[in-house]
Short mmCIF file of N, CA and C in Angstrom, two decimals:
data_model
loop_
_atom_site.label_atom_id
_atom_site.label_comp_id
_atom_site.label_asym_id
_atom_site.label_seq_id
_atom_site.Cartn_x
_atom_site.Cartn_y
_atom_site.Cartn_z
N MET A 172 207.38 11.05 -99.56
CA MET A 172 205.99 10.87 -99.92
C MET A 172 205.81 9.56 -100.66
N VAL A 173 204.70 8.88 -100.41
CA VAL A 173 204.34 7.67 -101.14
C VAL A 173 204.06 8.04 -102.60
N SER A 174 204.49 7.19 -103.51
CA SER A 174 204.29 7.39 -104.94
C SER A 174 203.26 6.40 -105.47
N LEU A 175 202.73 6.69 -106.66
CA LEU A 175 201.75 5.81 -107.29
C LEU A 175 202.23 5.37 -108.67
N VAL A 176 201.86 4.14 -109.04
CA VAL A 176 202.07 3.63 -110.39
C VAL A 176 200.71 3.17 -110.90
N LEU A 177 200.32 3.67 -112.07
CA LEU A 177 199.02 3.37 -112.66
C LEU A 177 199.18 2.36 -113.77
N VAL A 178 198.37 1.28 -113.72
CA VAL A 178 198.46 0.22 -114.72
C VAL A 178 197.07 -0.01 -115.30
N SER A 179 196.92 0.33 -116.56
CA SER A 179 195.68 0.06 -117.29
C SER A 179 196.05 -0.61 -118.60
N HIS A 180 195.15 -1.43 -119.09
CA HIS A 180 195.36 -2.03 -120.41
C HIS A 180 195.40 -0.94 -121.49
N SER A 181 194.71 0.14 -121.24
CA SER A 181 194.67 1.25 -122.20
C SER A 181 195.68 2.32 -121.81
N PRO A 182 196.68 2.54 -122.67
CA PRO A 182 197.64 3.60 -122.34
C PRO A 182 196.97 4.97 -122.26
N ASP A 183 195.90 5.18 -122.99
CA ASP A 183 195.21 6.46 -122.95
C ASP A 183 194.53 6.68 -121.59
N ILE A 184 193.97 5.62 -121.02
CA ILE A 184 193.33 5.75 -119.72
C ILE A 184 194.36 6.08 -118.65
N SER A 185 195.47 5.37 -118.62
CA SER A 185 196.46 5.63 -117.58
C SER A 185 197.10 7.01 -117.76
N LYS A 186 197.31 7.43 -118.99
CA LYS A 186 197.86 8.78 -119.23
C LYS A 186 196.90 9.86 -118.77
N GLY A 187 195.61 9.69 -119.10
CA GLY A 187 194.61 10.67 -118.68
C GLY A 187 194.45 10.73 -117.18
N LEU A 188 194.47 9.56 -116.54
CA LEU A 188 194.36 9.51 -115.08
C LEU A 188 195.58 10.16 -114.43
N LYS A 189 196.76 9.91 -114.98
CA LYS A 189 197.97 10.55 -114.45
C LYS A 189 197.84 12.07 -114.52
N LYS A 190 197.34 12.57 -115.63
CA LYS A 190 197.18 14.02 -115.79
C LYS A 190 196.24 14.57 -114.72
N MET A 191 195.13 13.88 -114.47
CA MET A 191 194.17 14.32 -113.46
C MET A 191 194.81 14.33 -112.08
N LEU A 192 195.55 13.26 -111.75
CA LEU A 192 196.18 13.16 -110.43
C LEU A 192 197.29 14.19 -110.26
N ASP A 193 198.05 14.45 -111.32
CA ASP A 193 199.10 15.47 -111.27
C ASP A 193 198.52 16.84 -110.97
N GLU A 194 197.34 17.12 -111.49
CA GLU A 194 196.68 18.40 -111.22
C GLU A 194 196.16 18.45 -109.78
N ALA A 195 195.69 17.30 -109.27
CA ALA A 195 195.14 17.27 -107.91
C ALA A 195 196.23 17.39 -106.85
N GLN A 196 197.36 16.70 -107.06
CA GLN A 196 198.46 16.71 -106.09
C GLN A 196 199.78 16.72 -106.86
N PRO A 197 200.20 17.88 -107.34
CA PRO A 197 201.40 17.94 -108.19
C PRO A 197 202.69 17.51 -107.51
N GLU A 198 202.74 17.50 -106.19
CA GLU A 198 203.98 17.12 -105.52
C GLU A 198 204.14 15.61 -105.34
N VAL A 199 203.09 14.84 -105.63
CA VAL A 199 203.15 13.38 -105.52
C VAL A 199 203.64 12.79 -106.85
N THR A 200 204.60 11.87 -106.77
CA THR A 200 205.08 11.19 -107.97
C THR A 200 204.04 10.17 -108.41
N VAL A 201 203.54 10.35 -109.63
CA VAL A 201 202.59 9.42 -110.24
C VAL A 201 203.17 9.03 -111.59
N LEU A 202 203.36 7.72 -111.80
CA LEU A 202 203.89 7.25 -113.07
C LEU A 202 202.86 6.39 -113.78
N ASP A 203 202.83 6.54 -115.08
CA ASP A 203 201.93 5.81 -115.96
C ASP A 203 202.67 4.58 -116.49
N ALA A 204 202.12 3.40 -116.18
CA ALA A 204 202.70 2.15 -116.68
C ALA A 204 201.66 1.39 -117.50
N GLY A 205 200.76 2.13 -118.13
CA GLY A 205 199.70 1.51 -118.91
C GLY A 205 200.16 1.09 -120.29
N GLY A 206 199.50 0.07 -120.81
CA GLY A 206 199.81 -0.41 -122.15
C GLY A 206 201.03 -1.32 -122.17
N THR A 207 201.33 -1.80 -123.35
CA THR A 207 202.49 -2.68 -123.52
C THR A 207 203.76 -1.86 -123.69
N ASP A 208 204.88 -2.55 -123.83
CA ASP A 208 206.16 -1.86 -124.02
C ASP A 208 206.19 -1.00 -125.28
N ASP A 209 205.40 -1.40 -126.28
CA ASP A 209 205.38 -0.62 -127.54
C ASP A 209 204.14 0.26 -127.64
N GLY A 210 203.47 0.52 -126.50
CA GLY A 210 202.36 1.47 -126.47
C GLY A 210 201.03 0.93 -126.95
N GLU A 211 200.92 -0.36 -127.10
CA GLU A 211 199.67 -0.97 -127.54
C GLU A 211 198.80 -1.33 -126.33
N MET A 212 197.58 -1.80 -126.61
CA MET A 212 196.68 -2.26 -125.55
C MET A 212 197.27 -3.49 -124.88
N GLY A 213 197.20 -3.53 -123.56
CA GLY A 213 197.74 -4.64 -122.80
C GLY A 213 198.56 -4.11 -121.64
N THR A 214 199.32 -5.00 -121.01
CA THR A 214 200.18 -4.59 -119.90
C THR A 214 201.52 -5.31 -119.99
N SER A 215 202.49 -4.80 -119.27
CA SER A 215 203.85 -5.33 -119.33
C SER A 215 204.48 -5.33 -117.94
N ALA A 216 204.89 -6.51 -117.49
CA ALA A 216 205.54 -6.61 -116.18
C ALA A 216 206.82 -5.78 -116.14
N ILE A 217 207.57 -5.77 -117.22
CA ILE A 217 208.83 -5.00 -117.26
C ILE A 217 208.55 -3.50 -117.19
N LYS A 218 207.55 -3.05 -117.91
CA LYS A 218 207.19 -1.63 -117.88
C LYS A 218 206.75 -1.23 -116.46
N ILE A 219 205.98 -2.10 -115.82
CA ILE A 219 205.53 -1.83 -114.46
C ILE A 219 206.72 -1.82 -113.51
N GLN A 220 207.62 -2.80 -113.63
CA GLN A 220 208.81 -2.86 -112.78
C GLN A 220 209.64 -1.58 -112.92
N THR A 221 209.87 -1.16 -114.13
CA THR A 221 210.65 0.06 -114.38
C THR A 221 210.00 1.27 -113.73
N SER A 222 208.68 1.36 -113.84
CA SER A 222 207.96 2.48 -113.24
C SER A 222 208.05 2.45 -111.72
N ILE A 223 207.94 1.27 -111.13
CA ILE A 223 208.06 1.14 -109.67
C ILE A 223 209.43 1.64 -109.23
N GLU A 224 210.47 1.19 -109.91
CA GLU A 224 211.84 1.58 -109.54
C GLU A 224 212.06 3.08 -109.68
N LYS A 225 211.47 3.70 -110.70
CA LYS A 225 211.58 5.16 -110.87
C LYS A 225 210.78 5.92 -109.82
N ALA A 226 209.65 5.35 -109.42
CA ALA A 226 208.75 6.05 -108.49
C ALA A 226 209.20 5.94 -107.04
N ASP A 227 209.97 4.93 -106.71
CA ASP A 227 210.30 4.67 -105.31
C ASP A 227 211.36 5.64 -104.80
N HIS A 228 210.90 6.57 -103.96
CA HIS A 228 211.80 7.56 -103.35
C HIS A 228 212.04 7.25 -101.88
N GLY A 229 211.65 6.04 -101.44
CA GLY A 229 211.93 5.63 -100.08
C GLY A 229 210.71 5.51 -99.17
N ASP A 230 209.59 6.13 -99.55
CA ASP A 230 208.40 6.07 -98.69
C ASP A 230 207.41 5.02 -99.16
N GLY A 231 207.67 4.38 -100.27
CA GLY A 231 206.80 3.32 -100.76
C GLY A 231 206.09 3.69 -102.05
N VAL A 232 205.59 2.64 -102.69
CA VAL A 232 204.88 2.78 -103.96
C VAL A 232 203.60 1.97 -103.90
N VAL A 233 202.51 2.60 -104.30
CA VAL A 233 201.22 1.92 -104.42
C VAL A 233 200.94 1.74 -105.91
N ILE A 234 200.62 0.50 -106.27
CA ILE A 234 200.26 0.19 -107.66
C ILE A 234 198.75 0.07 -107.73
N LEU A 235 198.16 0.76 -108.70
CA LEU A 235 196.73 0.66 -108.94
C LEU A 235 196.52 0.08 -110.33
N VAL A 236 195.65 -0.92 -110.42
CA VAL A 236 195.46 -1.70 -111.65
C VAL A 236 194.00 -1.69 -112.07
N ASP A 237 193.77 -2.04 -113.36
CA ASP A 237 192.37 -2.14 -113.77
C ASP A 237 191.84 -3.56 -113.59
N PHE A 238 192.27 -4.53 -114.36
CA PHE A 238 191.71 -5.89 -114.24
C PHE A 238 192.62 -6.90 -114.92
N GLY A 239 192.32 -8.17 -114.70
CA GLY A 239 192.95 -9.28 -115.41
C GLY A 239 194.46 -9.28 -115.38
N SER A 240 195.06 -9.23 -116.58
CA SER A 240 196.51 -9.36 -116.68
C SER A 240 197.26 -8.18 -116.06
N SER A 241 196.58 -7.07 -115.83
CA SER A 241 197.28 -5.96 -115.15
C SER A 241 197.63 -6.38 -113.73
N VAL A 242 196.76 -7.15 -113.10
CA VAL A 242 197.03 -7.65 -111.74
C VAL A 242 198.19 -8.65 -111.80
N MET A 243 198.10 -9.60 -112.72
CA MET A 243 199.14 -10.63 -112.85
C MET A 243 200.50 -9.99 -113.17
N ASN A 244 200.53 -9.05 -114.10
CA ASN A 244 201.80 -8.41 -114.46
C ASN A 244 202.32 -7.52 -113.34
N ALA A 245 201.44 -6.89 -112.57
CA ALA A 245 201.88 -6.10 -111.42
C ALA A 245 202.50 -7.01 -110.37
N GLU A 246 201.88 -8.17 -110.14
CA GLU A 246 202.45 -9.12 -109.18
C GLU A 246 203.81 -9.62 -109.64
N MET A 247 203.94 -9.90 -110.94
CA MET A 247 205.25 -10.33 -111.47
C MET A 247 206.28 -9.22 -111.32
N ALA A 248 205.88 -7.99 -111.59
CA ALA A 248 206.80 -6.85 -111.47
C ALA A 248 207.30 -6.71 -110.04
N VAL A 249 206.42 -6.87 -109.07
CA VAL A 249 206.82 -6.77 -107.67
C VAL A 249 207.81 -7.88 -107.33
N GLU A 250 207.59 -9.07 -107.86
CA GLU A 250 208.53 -10.17 -107.63
C GLU A 250 209.91 -9.89 -108.21
N LEU A 251 209.97 -9.07 -109.26
CA LEU A 251 211.25 -8.74 -109.90
C LEU A 251 212.02 -7.65 -109.15
N ILE A 252 211.35 -6.95 -108.25
CA ILE A 252 211.99 -5.88 -107.48
C ILE A 252 212.80 -6.52 -106.36
N GLU A 253 214.05 -6.10 -106.24
CA GLU A 253 214.93 -6.68 -105.23
C GLU A 253 214.44 -6.42 -103.82
N ASP A 254 214.04 -5.19 -103.53
CA ASP A 254 213.57 -4.82 -102.19
C ASP A 254 212.13 -4.35 -102.31
N ALA A 255 211.19 -5.30 -102.36
CA ALA A 255 209.79 -4.98 -102.65
C ALA A 255 208.93 -4.81 -101.41
N HIS A 256 209.54 -4.73 -100.22
CA HIS A 256 208.73 -4.62 -99.00
C HIS A 256 207.92 -3.32 -98.95
N SER A 257 208.34 -2.31 -99.70
CA SER A 257 207.64 -1.03 -99.68
C SER A 257 206.81 -0.80 -100.94
N VAL A 258 206.40 -1.90 -101.59
CA VAL A 258 205.56 -1.83 -102.79
C VAL A 258 204.31 -2.64 -102.53
N LYS A 259 203.15 -2.01 -102.74
CA LYS A 259 201.88 -2.72 -102.51
C LYS A 259 200.93 -2.48 -103.67
N ILE A 260 200.21 -3.53 -104.02
CA ILE A 260 199.15 -3.43 -105.02
C ILE A 260 197.85 -3.22 -104.26
N ALA A 261 197.13 -2.16 -104.59
CA ALA A 261 195.88 -1.87 -103.91
C ALA A 261 194.73 -2.59 -104.60
N ASP A 262 193.93 -3.30 -103.83
CA ASP A 262 192.73 -3.94 -104.34
C ASP A 262 191.63 -2.88 -104.35
N ALA A 263 191.70 -2.03 -105.37
CA ALA A 263 190.86 -0.83 -105.41
C ALA A 263 190.43 -0.53 -106.84
N PRO A 264 189.34 0.21 -106.99
CA PRO A 264 188.98 0.66 -108.34
C PRO A 264 190.06 1.62 -108.84
N LEU A 265 190.39 1.52 -110.11
CA LEU A 265 191.52 2.28 -110.65
C LEU A 265 191.34 3.79 -110.46
N ILE A 266 190.27 4.36 -110.95
CA ILE A 266 190.14 5.82 -110.93
C ILE A 266 189.87 6.34 -109.52
N GLU A 267 188.81 5.83 -108.88
CA GLU A 267 188.46 6.32 -107.55
C GLU A 267 189.56 6.00 -106.53
N GLY A 268 190.15 4.81 -106.65
CA GLY A 268 191.21 4.42 -105.75
C GLY A 268 192.45 5.28 -105.92
N ALA A 269 192.79 5.56 -107.17
CA ALA A 269 193.97 6.39 -107.44
C ALA A 269 193.77 7.81 -106.92
N TYR A 270 192.57 8.34 -107.10
CA TYR A 270 192.31 9.70 -106.62
C TYR A 270 192.41 9.76 -105.09
N SER A 271 191.78 8.79 -104.42
CA SER A 271 191.87 8.75 -102.95
C SER A 271 193.32 8.59 -102.50
N ALA A 272 194.04 7.71 -103.18
CA ALA A 272 195.44 7.46 -102.82
C ALA A 272 196.31 8.70 -103.00
N VAL A 273 196.16 9.39 -104.11
CA VAL A 273 197.02 10.55 -104.36
C VAL A 273 196.74 11.66 -103.35
N MET A 274 195.48 11.80 -102.94
CA MET A 274 195.17 12.82 -101.95
C MET A 274 195.85 12.50 -100.62
N GLU A 275 195.74 11.24 -100.18
CA GLU A 275 196.37 10.84 -98.92
C GLU A 275 197.90 10.94 -99.01
N ALA A 276 198.46 10.52 -100.13
CA ALA A 276 199.91 10.62 -100.31
C ALA A 276 200.34 12.09 -100.22
N GLY A 277 199.57 12.97 -100.81
CA GLY A 277 199.88 14.40 -100.77
C GLY A 277 199.83 14.98 -99.38
N PHE A 278 199.04 14.35 -98.50
CA PHE A 278 198.96 14.79 -97.11
C PHE A 278 200.04 14.15 -96.25
N GLY A 279 200.94 13.37 -96.89
CA GLY A 279 202.06 12.78 -96.17
C GLY A 279 201.73 11.51 -95.42
N LYS A 280 200.65 10.85 -95.79
CA LYS A 280 200.26 9.61 -95.09
C LYS A 280 201.23 8.48 -95.42
N SER A 281 201.21 7.45 -94.57
CA SER A 281 202.09 6.29 -94.73
C SER A 281 201.62 5.40 -95.89
N LEU A 282 202.48 4.48 -96.27
CA LEU A 282 202.15 3.53 -97.33
C LEU A 282 200.86 2.79 -97.01
N ASP A 283 200.74 2.26 -95.80
CA ASP A 283 199.54 1.52 -95.42
C ASP A 283 198.30 2.40 -95.43
N GLU A 284 198.43 3.64 -95.00
CA GLU A 284 197.28 4.56 -95.01
C GLU A 284 196.85 4.90 -96.42
N VAL A 285 197.81 5.06 -97.31
CA VAL A 285 197.48 5.35 -98.71
C VAL A 285 196.77 4.17 -99.36
N VAL A 286 197.27 2.96 -99.10
CA VAL A 286 196.62 1.75 -99.63
C VAL A 286 195.21 1.63 -99.07
N GLU A 287 195.07 1.82 -97.76
CA GLU A 287 193.76 1.72 -97.12
C GLU A 287 192.76 2.70 -97.73
N SER A 288 193.20 3.91 -97.99
CA SER A 288 192.33 4.91 -98.59
C SER A 288 191.88 4.47 -99.99
N ALA A 289 192.80 3.93 -100.76
CA ALA A 289 192.44 3.45 -102.10
C ALA A 289 191.43 2.32 -102.02
N VAL A 290 191.66 1.38 -101.11
CA VAL A 290 190.77 0.22 -100.97
C VAL A 290 189.37 0.67 -100.54
N HIS A 291 189.29 1.64 -99.65
CA HIS A 291 187.99 2.13 -99.18
C HIS A 291 187.19 2.81 -100.30
N ALA A 292 187.84 3.19 -101.37
CA ALA A 292 187.13 3.79 -102.49
C ALA A 292 186.13 2.82 -103.12
N LYS A 293 186.32 1.52 -102.89
CA LYS A 293 185.36 0.53 -103.39
C LYS A 293 183.98 0.75 -102.77
N ASP A 294 183.95 1.31 -101.59
CA ASP A 294 182.68 1.47 -100.86
C ASP A 294 181.99 2.80 -101.12
N MET A 295 182.61 3.65 -101.92
CA MET A 295 182.01 4.96 -102.20
C MET A 295 180.74 4.80 -103.03
N LYS A 296 179.69 5.46 -102.58
CA LYS A 296 178.43 5.44 -103.33
C LYS A 296 178.38 6.70 -104.19
N LYS A 297 178.10 6.50 -105.45
CA LYS A 297 178.00 7.64 -106.37
C LYS A 297 176.56 8.14 -106.47
N VAL A 298 175.62 7.22 -106.34
CA VAL A 298 174.21 7.57 -106.43
C VAL A 298 173.48 6.98 -105.23
N GLN A 299 172.68 7.75 -104.61
CA GLN A 299 171.90 7.29 -103.43
C GLN A 299 170.56 6.74 -103.85
#
């Protein structure tokens, strides 16, 4: 199954989102890589890299980010991975994208299908 890594500047946001996703699809590996190495606001390429390596069970890892340095640090983390062909950063909203991604991963979809589902979450209308 494809796994997810969540990257938010706020460790509380990524922890809360992980909890929600774990309840939605408990069999999907979801790791929280939010905050800095010491649990403060910010992001860490090393923390993200470690989470990717723990999450990768062979079917791929999708990284979902919030904004700014989370994107830059996720890209650096991917560069640090020796075999990063099965790691993708989704250009998606963090919460809606992660929820769409975890549902597709739980249904056994491929890495590309999980990323595509997360990206399509940008087009979801909440209010008509």
